Short mmCIF file of C-alpha atoms in Angstrom, two decimals:
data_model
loop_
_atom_site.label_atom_id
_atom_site.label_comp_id
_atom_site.label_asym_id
_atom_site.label_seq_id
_atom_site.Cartn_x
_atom_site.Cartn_y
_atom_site.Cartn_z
CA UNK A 1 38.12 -114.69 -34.38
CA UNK A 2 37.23 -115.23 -37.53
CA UNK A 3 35.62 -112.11 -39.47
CA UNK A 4 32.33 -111.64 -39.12
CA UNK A 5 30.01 -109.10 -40.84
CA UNK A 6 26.10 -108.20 -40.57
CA UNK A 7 25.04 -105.19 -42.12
CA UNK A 8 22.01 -104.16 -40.26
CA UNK A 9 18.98 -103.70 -42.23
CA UNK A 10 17.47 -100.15 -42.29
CA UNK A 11 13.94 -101.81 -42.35
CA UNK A 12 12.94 -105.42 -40.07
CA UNK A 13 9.42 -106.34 -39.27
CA UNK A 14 6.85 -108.96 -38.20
CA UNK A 15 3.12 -109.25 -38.24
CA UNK A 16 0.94 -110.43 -35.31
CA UNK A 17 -0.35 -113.05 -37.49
CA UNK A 18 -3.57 -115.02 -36.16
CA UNK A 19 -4.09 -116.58 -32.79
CA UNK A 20 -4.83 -120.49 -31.79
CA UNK A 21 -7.65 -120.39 -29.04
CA UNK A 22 -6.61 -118.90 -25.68
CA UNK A 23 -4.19 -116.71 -26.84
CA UNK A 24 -7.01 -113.72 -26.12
CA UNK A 25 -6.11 -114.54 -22.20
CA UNK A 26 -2.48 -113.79 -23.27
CA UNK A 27 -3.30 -110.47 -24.90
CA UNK A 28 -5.37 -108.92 -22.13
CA UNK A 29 -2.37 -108.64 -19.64
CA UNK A 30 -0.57 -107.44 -22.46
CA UNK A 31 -3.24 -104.30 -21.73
CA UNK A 32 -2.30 -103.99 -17.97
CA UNK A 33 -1.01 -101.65 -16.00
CA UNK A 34 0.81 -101.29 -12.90
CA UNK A 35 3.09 -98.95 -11.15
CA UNK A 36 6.63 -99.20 -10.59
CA UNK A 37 7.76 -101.39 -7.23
CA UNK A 38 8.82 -99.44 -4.28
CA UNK A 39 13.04 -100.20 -5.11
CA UNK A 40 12.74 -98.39 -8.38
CA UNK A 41 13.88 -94.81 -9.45
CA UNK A 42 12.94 -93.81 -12.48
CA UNK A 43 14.91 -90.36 -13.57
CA UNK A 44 12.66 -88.39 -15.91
CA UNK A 45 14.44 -85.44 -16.89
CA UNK A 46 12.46 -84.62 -20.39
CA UNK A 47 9.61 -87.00 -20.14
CA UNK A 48 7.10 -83.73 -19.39
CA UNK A 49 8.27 -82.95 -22.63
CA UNK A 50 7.23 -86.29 -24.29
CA UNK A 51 10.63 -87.62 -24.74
CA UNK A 52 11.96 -91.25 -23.14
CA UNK A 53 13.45 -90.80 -19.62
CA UNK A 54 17.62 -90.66 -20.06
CA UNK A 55 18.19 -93.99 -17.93
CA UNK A 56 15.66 -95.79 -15.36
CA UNK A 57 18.00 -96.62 -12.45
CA UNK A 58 17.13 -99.33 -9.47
CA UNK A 59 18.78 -100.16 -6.50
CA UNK A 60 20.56 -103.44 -5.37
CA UNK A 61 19.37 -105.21 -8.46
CA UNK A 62 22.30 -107.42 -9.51
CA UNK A 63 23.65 -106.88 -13.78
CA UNK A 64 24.22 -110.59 -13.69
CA UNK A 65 21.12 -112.07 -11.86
CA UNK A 66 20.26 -115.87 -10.68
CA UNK A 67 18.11 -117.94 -13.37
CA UNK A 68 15.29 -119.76 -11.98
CA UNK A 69 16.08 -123.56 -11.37
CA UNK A 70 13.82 -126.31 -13.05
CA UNK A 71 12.69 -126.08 -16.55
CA UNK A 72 12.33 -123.18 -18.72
CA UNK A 73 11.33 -121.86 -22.04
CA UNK A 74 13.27 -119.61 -23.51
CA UNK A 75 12.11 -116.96 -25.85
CA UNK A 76 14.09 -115.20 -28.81
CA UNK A 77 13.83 -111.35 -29.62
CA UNK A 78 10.45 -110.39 -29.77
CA UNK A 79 10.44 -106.47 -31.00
CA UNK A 80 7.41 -105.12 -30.55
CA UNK A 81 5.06 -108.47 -32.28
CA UNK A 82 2.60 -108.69 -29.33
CA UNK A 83 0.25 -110.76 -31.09
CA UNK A 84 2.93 -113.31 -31.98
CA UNK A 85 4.02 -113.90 -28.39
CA UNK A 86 1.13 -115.01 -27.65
CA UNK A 87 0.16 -117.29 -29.91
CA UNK A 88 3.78 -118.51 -28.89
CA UNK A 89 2.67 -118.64 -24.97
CA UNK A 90 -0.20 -120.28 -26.18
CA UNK A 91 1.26 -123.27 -28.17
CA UNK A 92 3.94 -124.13 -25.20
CA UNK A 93 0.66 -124.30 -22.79
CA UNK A 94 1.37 -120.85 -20.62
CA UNK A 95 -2.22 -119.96 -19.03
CA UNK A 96 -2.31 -115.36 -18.99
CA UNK A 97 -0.20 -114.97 -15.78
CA UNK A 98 2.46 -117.03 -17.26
CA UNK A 99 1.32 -120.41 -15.08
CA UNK A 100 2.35 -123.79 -16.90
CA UNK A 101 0.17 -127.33 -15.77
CA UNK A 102 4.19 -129.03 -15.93
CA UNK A 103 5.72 -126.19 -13.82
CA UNK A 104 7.84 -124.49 -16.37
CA UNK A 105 8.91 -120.54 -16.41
CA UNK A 106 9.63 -118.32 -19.11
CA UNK A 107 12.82 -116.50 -19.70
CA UNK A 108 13.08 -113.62 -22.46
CA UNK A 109 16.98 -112.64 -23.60
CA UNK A 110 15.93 -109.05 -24.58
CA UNK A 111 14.46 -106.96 -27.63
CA UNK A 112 11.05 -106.77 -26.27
CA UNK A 113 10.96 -103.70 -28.40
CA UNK A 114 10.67 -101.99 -31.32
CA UNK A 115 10.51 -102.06 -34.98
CA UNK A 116 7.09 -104.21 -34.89
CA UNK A 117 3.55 -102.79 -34.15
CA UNK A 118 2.84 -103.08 -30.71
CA UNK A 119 6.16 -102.32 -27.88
CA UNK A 120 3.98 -101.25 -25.03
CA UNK A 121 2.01 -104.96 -25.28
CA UNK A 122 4.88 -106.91 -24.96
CA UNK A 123 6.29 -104.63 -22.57
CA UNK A 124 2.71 -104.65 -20.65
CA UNK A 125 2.28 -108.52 -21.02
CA UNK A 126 6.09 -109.66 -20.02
CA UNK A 127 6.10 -106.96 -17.04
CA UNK A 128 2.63 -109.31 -15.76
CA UNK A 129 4.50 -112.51 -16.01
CA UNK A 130 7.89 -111.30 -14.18
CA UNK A 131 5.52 -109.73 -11.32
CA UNK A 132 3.36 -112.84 -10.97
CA UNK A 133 6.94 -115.09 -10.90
CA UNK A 134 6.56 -116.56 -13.68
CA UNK A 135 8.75 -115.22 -15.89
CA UNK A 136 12.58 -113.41 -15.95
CA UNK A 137 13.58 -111.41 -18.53
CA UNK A 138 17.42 -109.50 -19.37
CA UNK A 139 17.80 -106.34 -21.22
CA UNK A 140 18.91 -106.15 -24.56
CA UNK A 141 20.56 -103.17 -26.66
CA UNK A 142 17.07 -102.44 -27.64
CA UNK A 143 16.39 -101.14 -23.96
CA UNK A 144 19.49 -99.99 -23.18
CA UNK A 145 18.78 -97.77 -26.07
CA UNK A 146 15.55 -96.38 -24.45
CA UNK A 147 17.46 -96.32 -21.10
CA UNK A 148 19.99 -93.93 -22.51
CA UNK A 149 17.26 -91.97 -23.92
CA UNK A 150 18.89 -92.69 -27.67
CA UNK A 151 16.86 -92.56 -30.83
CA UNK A 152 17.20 -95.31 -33.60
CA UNK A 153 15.70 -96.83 -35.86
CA UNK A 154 12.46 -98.38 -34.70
CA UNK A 155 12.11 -97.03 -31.65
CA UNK A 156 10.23 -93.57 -32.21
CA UNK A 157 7.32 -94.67 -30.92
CA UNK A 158 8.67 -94.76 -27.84
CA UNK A 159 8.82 -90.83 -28.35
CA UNK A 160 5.07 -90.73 -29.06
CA UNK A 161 5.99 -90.10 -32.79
CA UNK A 162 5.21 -91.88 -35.81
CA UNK A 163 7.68 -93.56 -38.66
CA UNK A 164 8.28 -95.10 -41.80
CA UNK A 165 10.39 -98.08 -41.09
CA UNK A 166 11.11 -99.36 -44.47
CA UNK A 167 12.71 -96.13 -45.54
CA UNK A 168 12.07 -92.64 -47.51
CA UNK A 169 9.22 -92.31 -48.98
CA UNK A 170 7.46 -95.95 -47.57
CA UNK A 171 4.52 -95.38 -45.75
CA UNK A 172 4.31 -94.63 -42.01
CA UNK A 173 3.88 -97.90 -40.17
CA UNK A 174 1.67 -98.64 -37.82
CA UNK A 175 2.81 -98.32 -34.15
CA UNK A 176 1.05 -98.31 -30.99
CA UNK A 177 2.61 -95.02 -29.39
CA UNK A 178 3.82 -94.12 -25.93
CA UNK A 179 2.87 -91.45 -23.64
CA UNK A 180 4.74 -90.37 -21.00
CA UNK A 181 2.88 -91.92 -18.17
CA UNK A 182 4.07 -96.05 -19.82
CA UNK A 183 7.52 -94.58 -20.64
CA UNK A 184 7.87 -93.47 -17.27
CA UNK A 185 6.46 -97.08 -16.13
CA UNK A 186 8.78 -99.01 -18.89
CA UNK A 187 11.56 -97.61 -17.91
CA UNK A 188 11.01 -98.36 -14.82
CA UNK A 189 10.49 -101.74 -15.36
CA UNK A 190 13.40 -102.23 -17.32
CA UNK A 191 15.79 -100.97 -14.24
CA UNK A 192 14.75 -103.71 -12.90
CA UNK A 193 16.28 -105.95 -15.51
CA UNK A 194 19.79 -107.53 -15.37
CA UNK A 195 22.14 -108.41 -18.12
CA UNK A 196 22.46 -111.74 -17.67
CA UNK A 197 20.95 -114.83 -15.58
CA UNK A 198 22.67 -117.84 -14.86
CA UNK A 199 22.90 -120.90 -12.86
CA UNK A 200 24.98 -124.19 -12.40
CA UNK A 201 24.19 -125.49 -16.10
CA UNK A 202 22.62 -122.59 -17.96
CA UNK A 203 23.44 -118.95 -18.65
CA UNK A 204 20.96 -116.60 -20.76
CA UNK A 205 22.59 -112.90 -21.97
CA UNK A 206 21.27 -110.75 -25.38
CA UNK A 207 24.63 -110.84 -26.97
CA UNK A 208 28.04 -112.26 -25.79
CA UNK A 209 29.30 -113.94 -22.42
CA UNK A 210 32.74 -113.60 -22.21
CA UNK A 211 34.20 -114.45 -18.83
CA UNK A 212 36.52 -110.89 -18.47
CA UNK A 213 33.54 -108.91 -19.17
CA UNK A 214 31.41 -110.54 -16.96
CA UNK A 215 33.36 -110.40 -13.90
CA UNK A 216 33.65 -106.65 -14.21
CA UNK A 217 29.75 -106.16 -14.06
CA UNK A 218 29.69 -108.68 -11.19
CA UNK A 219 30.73 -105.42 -9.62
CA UNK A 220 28.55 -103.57 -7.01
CA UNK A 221 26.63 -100.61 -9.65
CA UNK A 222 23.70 -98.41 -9.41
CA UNK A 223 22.08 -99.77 -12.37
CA UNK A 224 22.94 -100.51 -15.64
CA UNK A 225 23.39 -97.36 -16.94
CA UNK A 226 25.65 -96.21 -14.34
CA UNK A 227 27.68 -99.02 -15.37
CA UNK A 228 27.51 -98.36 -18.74
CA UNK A 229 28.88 -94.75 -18.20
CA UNK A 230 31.44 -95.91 -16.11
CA UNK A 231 32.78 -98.19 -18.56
CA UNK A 232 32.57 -95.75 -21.27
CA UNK A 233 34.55 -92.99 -19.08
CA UNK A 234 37.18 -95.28 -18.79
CA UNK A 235 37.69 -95.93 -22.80
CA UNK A 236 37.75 -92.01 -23.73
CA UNK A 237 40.40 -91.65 -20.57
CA UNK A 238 42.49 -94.28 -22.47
CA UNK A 239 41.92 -93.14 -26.17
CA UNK A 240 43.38 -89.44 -24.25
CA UNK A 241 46.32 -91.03 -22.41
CA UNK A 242 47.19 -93.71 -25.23
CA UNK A 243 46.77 -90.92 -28.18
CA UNK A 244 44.56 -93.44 -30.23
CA UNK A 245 43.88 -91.66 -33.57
CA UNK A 246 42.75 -94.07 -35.60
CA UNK A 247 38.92 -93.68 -35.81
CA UNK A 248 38.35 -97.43 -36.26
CA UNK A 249 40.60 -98.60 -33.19
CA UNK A 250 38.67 -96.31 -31.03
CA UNK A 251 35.51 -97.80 -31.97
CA UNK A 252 36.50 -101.16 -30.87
CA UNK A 253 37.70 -100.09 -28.16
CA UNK A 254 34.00 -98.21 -27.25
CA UNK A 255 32.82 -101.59 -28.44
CA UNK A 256 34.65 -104.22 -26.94
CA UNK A 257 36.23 -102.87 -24.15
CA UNK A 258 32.71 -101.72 -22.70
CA UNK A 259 31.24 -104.69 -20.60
CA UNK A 260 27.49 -103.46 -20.87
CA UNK A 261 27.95 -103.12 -24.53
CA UNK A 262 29.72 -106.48 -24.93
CA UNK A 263 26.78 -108.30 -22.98
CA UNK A 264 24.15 -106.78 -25.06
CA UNK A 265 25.51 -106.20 -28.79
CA UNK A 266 28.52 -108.41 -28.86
CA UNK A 267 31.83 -108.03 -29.93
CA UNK A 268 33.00 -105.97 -33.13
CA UNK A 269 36.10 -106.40 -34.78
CA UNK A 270 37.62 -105.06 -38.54
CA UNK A 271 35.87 -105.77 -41.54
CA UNK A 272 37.90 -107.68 -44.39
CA UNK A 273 36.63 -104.80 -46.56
CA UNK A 274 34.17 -101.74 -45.94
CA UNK A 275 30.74 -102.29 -46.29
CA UNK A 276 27.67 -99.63 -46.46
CA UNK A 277 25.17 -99.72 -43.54
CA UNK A 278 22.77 -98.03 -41.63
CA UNK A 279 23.04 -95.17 -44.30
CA UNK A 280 26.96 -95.09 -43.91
CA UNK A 281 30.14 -96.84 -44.85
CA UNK A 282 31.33 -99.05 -41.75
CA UNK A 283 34.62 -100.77 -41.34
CA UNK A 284 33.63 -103.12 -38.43
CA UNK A 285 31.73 -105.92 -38.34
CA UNK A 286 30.02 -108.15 -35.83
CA UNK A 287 32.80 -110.87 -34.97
CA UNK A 288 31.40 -114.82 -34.33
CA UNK A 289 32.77 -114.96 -30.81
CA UNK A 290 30.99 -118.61 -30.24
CA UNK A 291 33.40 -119.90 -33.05
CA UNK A 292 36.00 -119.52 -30.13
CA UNK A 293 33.68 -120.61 -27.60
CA UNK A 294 35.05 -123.36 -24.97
CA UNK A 295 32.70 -123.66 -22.43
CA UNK A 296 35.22 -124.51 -19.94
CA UNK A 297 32.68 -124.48 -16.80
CA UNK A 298 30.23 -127.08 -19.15
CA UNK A 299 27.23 -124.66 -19.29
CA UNK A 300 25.00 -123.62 -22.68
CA UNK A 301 24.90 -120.35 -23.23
CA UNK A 302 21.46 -118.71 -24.82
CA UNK A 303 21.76 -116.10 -26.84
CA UNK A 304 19.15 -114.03 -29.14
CA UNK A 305 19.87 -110.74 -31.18
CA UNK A 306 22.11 -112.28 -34.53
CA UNK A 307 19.32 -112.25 -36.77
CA UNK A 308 18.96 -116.06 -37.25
CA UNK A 309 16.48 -117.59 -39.96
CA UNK A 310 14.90 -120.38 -41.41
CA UNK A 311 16.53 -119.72 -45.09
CA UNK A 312 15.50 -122.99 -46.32
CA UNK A 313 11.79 -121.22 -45.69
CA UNK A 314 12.77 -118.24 -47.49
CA UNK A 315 9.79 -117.79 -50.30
CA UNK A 316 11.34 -118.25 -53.91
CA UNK A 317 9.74 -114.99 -55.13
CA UNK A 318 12.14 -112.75 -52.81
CA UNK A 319 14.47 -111.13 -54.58
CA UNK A 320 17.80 -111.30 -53.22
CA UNK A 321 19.15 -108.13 -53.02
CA UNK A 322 16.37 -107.66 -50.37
CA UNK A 323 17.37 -110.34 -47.93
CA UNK A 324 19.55 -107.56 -45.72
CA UNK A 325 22.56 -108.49 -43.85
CA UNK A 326 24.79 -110.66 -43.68
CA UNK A 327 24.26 -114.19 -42.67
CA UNK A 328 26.14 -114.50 -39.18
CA UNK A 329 25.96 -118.62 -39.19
CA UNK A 330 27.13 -119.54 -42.38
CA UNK A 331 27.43 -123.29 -42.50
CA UNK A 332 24.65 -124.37 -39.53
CA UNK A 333 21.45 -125.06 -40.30
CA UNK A 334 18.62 -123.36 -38.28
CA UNK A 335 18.16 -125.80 -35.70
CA UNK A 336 22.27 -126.79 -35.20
CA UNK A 337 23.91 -126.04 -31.97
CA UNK A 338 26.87 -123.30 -32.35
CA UNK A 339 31.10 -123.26 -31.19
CA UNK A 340 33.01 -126.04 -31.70
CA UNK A 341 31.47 -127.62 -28.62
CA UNK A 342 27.95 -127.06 -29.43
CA UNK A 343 27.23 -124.55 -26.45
CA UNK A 344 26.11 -121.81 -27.75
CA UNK A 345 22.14 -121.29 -28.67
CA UNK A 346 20.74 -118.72 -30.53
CA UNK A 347 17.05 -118.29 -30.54
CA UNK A 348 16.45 -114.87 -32.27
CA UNK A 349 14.76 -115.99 -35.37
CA UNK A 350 14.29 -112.73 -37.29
CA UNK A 351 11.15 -112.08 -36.09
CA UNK A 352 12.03 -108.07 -36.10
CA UNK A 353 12.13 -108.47 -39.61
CA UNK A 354 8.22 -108.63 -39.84
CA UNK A 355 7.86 -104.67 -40.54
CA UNK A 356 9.82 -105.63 -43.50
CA UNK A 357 7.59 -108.69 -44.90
CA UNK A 358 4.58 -106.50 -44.32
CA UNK A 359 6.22 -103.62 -46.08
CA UNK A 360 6.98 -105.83 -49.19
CA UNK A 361 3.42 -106.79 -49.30
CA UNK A 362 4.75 -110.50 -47.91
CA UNK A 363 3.16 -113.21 -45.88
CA UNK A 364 4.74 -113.98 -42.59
CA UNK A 365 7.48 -115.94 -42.50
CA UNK A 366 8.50 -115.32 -46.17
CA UNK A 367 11.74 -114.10 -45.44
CA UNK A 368 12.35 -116.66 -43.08
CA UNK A 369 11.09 -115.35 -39.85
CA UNK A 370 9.64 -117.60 -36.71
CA UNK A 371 9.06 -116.05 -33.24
CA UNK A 372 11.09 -118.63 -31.33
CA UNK A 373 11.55 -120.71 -27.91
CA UNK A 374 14.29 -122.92 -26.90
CA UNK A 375 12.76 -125.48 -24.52
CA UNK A 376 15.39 -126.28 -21.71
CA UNK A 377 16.52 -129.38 -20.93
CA UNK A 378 14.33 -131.01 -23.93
CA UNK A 379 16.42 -128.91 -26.02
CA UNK A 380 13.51 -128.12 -28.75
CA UNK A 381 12.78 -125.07 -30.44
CA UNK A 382 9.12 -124.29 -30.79
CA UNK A 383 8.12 -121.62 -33.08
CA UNK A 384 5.01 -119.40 -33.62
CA UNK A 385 3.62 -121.26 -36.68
CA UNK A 386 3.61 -124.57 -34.47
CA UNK A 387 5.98 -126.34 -35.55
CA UNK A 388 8.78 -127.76 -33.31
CA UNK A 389 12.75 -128.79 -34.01
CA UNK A 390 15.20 -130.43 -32.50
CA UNK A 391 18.22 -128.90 -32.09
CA UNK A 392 21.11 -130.73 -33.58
CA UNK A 393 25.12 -131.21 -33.13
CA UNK A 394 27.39 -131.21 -36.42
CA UNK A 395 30.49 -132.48 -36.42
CA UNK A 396 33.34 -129.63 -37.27
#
């Protein structure tokens, strides 16, 4: 693999923006309520103490799950932009239980959460479409985090707390807050979730797919995070018995050697030189894995969380010291296929970066940023603002 860096901005955001007519049907089930089905468990150790639940674990739901056959639409990160889903629903003709007049169901890879104003809607309004059967959805890193009951950047709300997400000193932004009643129903909901769907043509995961990984969560686990601990047992035993030392090597190895955490962050590997992020100097990097891509068994594989954009939409008046991270896709243009087979989509369009344009006092979409659906087998992406693209091959 070639190296591949992204330094991960310490503040992303997106604005709801305004609605086209019937989105309002949208929003209301983003306001319901329901409790937990009768399969889930939902351990709560803390939560009377108004802190997320450690992990929500369910029974006999499979980490790599079947994807619905027919067509589908299939939508990028979200993070917490409630009001921008559904405009999205809206434009690709979704009724407010997720019904479509051509028959088509909704798939979301993950990052319903965080960083933008309103989590618990898009949790709300995607937990309403899954139950009606119109929808699946997959976890991302972004719930795994909550699952684990880890704090990051973004995610506070989910701890009924406030923050300033573009920094020290910025103001605080505005979140719709948890209590512990919706965490304890969230996370709930999200041990439902798999890692991955897939069928005969199609596969949909947050991160990576990477056939060795995969076959070890095919596995029988209870839940994800029992997986994920299991995994993560196993890498300390070997850093013991192989007397790793080197700091970096054991972080790949916690990286890459971890299924869960391949699935839903992708693969890491060493940086060609350090770089500072997240408030630290870092000597890993995320690696391009769909550079090496094959796909022997013919399927596309969707992907979201890589921070994609429209830079050719980028306003002129940004500085550029402020465009954060690294640009994973260097020499694609937004709507190209990826790999050297052209299997590999990624539909995460930035849209977590919103909190950012509306901390800089920008309009959306000035730093490149589209809520985004890949529309399966057309093969068109249809973003927020309307406007749709078809996705293109380059020769390599």
């Amino acid at each position: 693999m070639g190296v591949a860096l992204v330094i991960i901005p310490t503040c992303e955001m997106e604005a709801s923006g305004s609605q086209p007519p019937g989105a309002e049907s949208l929003c209301s089930a983003a306001g319901r309520t329901s409790p937990p089905g009768p399969d889930i468990e939902a351990t709560c150790a803390g939560a009377e103490k108004g802190e997320p639940a450690p992990f929500a674990r369910s029974r006999g739901v499979p980490l790599i799950g079947k994807l619905h056959l027919g067509p589908v639409d299939i939508v990028g990160d979200v993070h917490g932009e409630c009001g921008a889903l559904c405009a999205l629903l809206d434009r690709l003709g979704y009724d407010g239980d997720g019904g479509h007049p051509e028959g088509r169901r909704l798939v979301f890879v993950g990052d319903l959460i965080d960083r933008g104003p309103d989590s618990p809607g898009v949790v709300r309004l995607v937990r309403h479409l899954v139950e009606r059967g119109n929808a699946q959805c997959i976890l991302g890193n972004h719930e795994l985090n909550l699952m684990r009951g880890k704090r990051r950047h973004g995610n506070h709300w989910a701890y009924g707390e406030t923050e300033a997400l573009c920094g020290q000193g910025a103001a605080v932004s505005f979140q719709v807050l948890a209590d512990a009643a919706f965490r304890n129903e969230m996370l709930a909901f999200f041990g439902t979730l798999p890692l991955a769907l897939e069928r005969e043509d199609l596969v949909v995961v947050h991160a990576a797919w990477d056939a060795a990984s995969v076959s070890r969560l095919r596995v029988a686990y209870d839940g994800v995070v029992e997986a994920y601990s299991t995994f993560e047992r196993e890498v300390e035993e070997r850093i013991v018995a192989e007397a790793i030392a080197d700091e970096d090597e054991r972080e790949l190895l916690r990286q890459n050697d971890n299924p869960v955490k391949v699935v839903t962050s992708g693969y890491e590997q060493r940086a060609a030189k350090p770089f500072f992020a997240g408030g630290k100097m870092r000597n890993l990097g995320r690696a391009r894995w769909w550079e090496e891509y094959t796909a022997e068994d013919g399927r596309l594989v969707v992907i979201g969380h890589y921070w994609r954009r429209f830079l050719d939409e980028v306003n002129a008046h940004v500085p550029e010291d402020s465009l954060a991270g690294e640009n994973m896709f260097p020499g694609y243009s937004a709507s190209e296929l990826l790999g050297p087979v052209w299997k590999v989509a990624c539909v995460d369009f930035s849209v977590g970066l919103r909190y950012q344009e509306r901390g800089m006092g920008l309009p959306e979409g000035a730093l490149g940023t589209q809520i985004t659906a890949l529309r399966h087998p057309e093969m068109t992406l249809h973003r927020g603002d309307g406007h749709i693209v078809e996705c293109t091959r380059q020769a390599r």
